[in-house]
XYZ file of C-alpha atoms in Angstrom:
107
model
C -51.414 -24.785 -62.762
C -48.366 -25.840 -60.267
C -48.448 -24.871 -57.085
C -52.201 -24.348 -56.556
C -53.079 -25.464 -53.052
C -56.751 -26.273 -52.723
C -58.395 -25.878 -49.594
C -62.300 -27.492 -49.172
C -64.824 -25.690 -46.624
C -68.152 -26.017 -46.419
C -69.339 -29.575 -48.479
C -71.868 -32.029 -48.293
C -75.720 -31.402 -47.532
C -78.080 -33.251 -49.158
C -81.561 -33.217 -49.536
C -81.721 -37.446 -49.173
C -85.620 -37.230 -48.708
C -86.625 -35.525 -51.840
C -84.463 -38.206 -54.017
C -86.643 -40.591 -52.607
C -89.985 -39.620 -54.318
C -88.295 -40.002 -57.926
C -85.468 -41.918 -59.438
C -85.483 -38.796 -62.052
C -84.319 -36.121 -59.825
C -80.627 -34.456 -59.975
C -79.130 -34.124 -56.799
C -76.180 -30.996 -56.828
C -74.060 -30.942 -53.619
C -72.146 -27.889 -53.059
C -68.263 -27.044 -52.508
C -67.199 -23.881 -51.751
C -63.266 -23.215 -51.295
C -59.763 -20.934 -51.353
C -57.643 -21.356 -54.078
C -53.824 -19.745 -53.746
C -50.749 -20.054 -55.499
C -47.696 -21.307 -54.379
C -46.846 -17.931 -52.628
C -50.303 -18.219 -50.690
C -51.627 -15.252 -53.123
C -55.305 -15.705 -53.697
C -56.174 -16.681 -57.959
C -58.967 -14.982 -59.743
C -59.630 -16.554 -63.129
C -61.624 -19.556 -64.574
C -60.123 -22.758 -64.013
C -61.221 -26.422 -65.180
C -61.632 -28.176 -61.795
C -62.366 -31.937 -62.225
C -64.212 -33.162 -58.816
C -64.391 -36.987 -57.999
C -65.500 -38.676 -54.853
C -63.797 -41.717 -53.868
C -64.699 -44.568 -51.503
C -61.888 -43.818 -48.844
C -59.505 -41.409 -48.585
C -56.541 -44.358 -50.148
C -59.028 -45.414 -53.008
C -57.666 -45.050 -56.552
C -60.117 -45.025 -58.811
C -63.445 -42.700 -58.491
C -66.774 -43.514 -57.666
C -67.965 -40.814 -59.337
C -65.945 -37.751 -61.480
C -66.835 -34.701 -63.337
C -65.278 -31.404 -64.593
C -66.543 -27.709 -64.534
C -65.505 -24.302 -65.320
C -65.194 -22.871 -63.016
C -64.822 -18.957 -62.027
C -62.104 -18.099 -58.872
C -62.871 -14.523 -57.606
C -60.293 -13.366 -54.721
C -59.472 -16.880 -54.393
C -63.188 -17.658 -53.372
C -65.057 -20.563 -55.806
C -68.568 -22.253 -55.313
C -69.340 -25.394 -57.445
C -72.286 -27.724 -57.211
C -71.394 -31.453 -57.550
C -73.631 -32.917 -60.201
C -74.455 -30.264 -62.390
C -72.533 -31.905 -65.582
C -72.507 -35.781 -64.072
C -75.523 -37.254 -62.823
C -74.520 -37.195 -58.541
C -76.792 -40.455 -57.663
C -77.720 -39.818 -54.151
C -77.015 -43.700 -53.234
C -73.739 -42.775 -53.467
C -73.181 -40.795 -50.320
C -75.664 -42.987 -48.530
C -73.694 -46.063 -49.497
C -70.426 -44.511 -48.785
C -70.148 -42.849 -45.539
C -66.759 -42.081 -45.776
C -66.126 -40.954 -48.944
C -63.586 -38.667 -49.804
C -63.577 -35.733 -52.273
C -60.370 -35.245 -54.599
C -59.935 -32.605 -56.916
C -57.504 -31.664 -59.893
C -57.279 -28.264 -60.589
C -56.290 -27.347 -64.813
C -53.688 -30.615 -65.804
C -52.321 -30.114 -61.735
């Protein structure tokens, strides 16, 4: 999908403590963002939208990756980090400056 421009709001709040009483439990993190076209119009459909944190912002290969289907509406999309790929909470405590990329379709 050329063109798309992604833009990222709200991200990252986890719930550290309750990983803490199991190594079992699945820890989702949400996204919510605006996706437009190349003329800034807003997309409705269902897009594949592979997420991957990195260590830094210049990092080249993930820390952690996943894709989902998800469903644009007005341009608006929520997605929830770890709901295909097991998110490990040490992750984000381990990398405090970690930096979330994302491909949207082959783009």
């Amino acid at each position: 999908m050329s063109g798309v421009r992604v833009f990222v709001f709200s991200i990252i709040v986890l719930a550290l403590a309750a990983s803490q009483a199991s190594a079992q439990v699945n820890t989702t993190l949400p996204v919510q963002g605006l996706l437009s076209d190349a003329d800034g119009n807003a997309i409705s459909d269902k897009l594949n939208i592979t997420f991957s944190i990195y260590a830094d912002a210049f990092a080249q290969t993930p820390l952690w990756s996943e894709q989902q289907s998800v469903t644009i509406t007005n341009g608006l999309f929520t997605a929830y980090l770890g709901e295909n790929v097991n998110l490990p909470t040490e992750l984000m405590r381990t990398n405090t400056g970690a930096f979330l990329g994302m491909q949207v379709g082959s783009d």
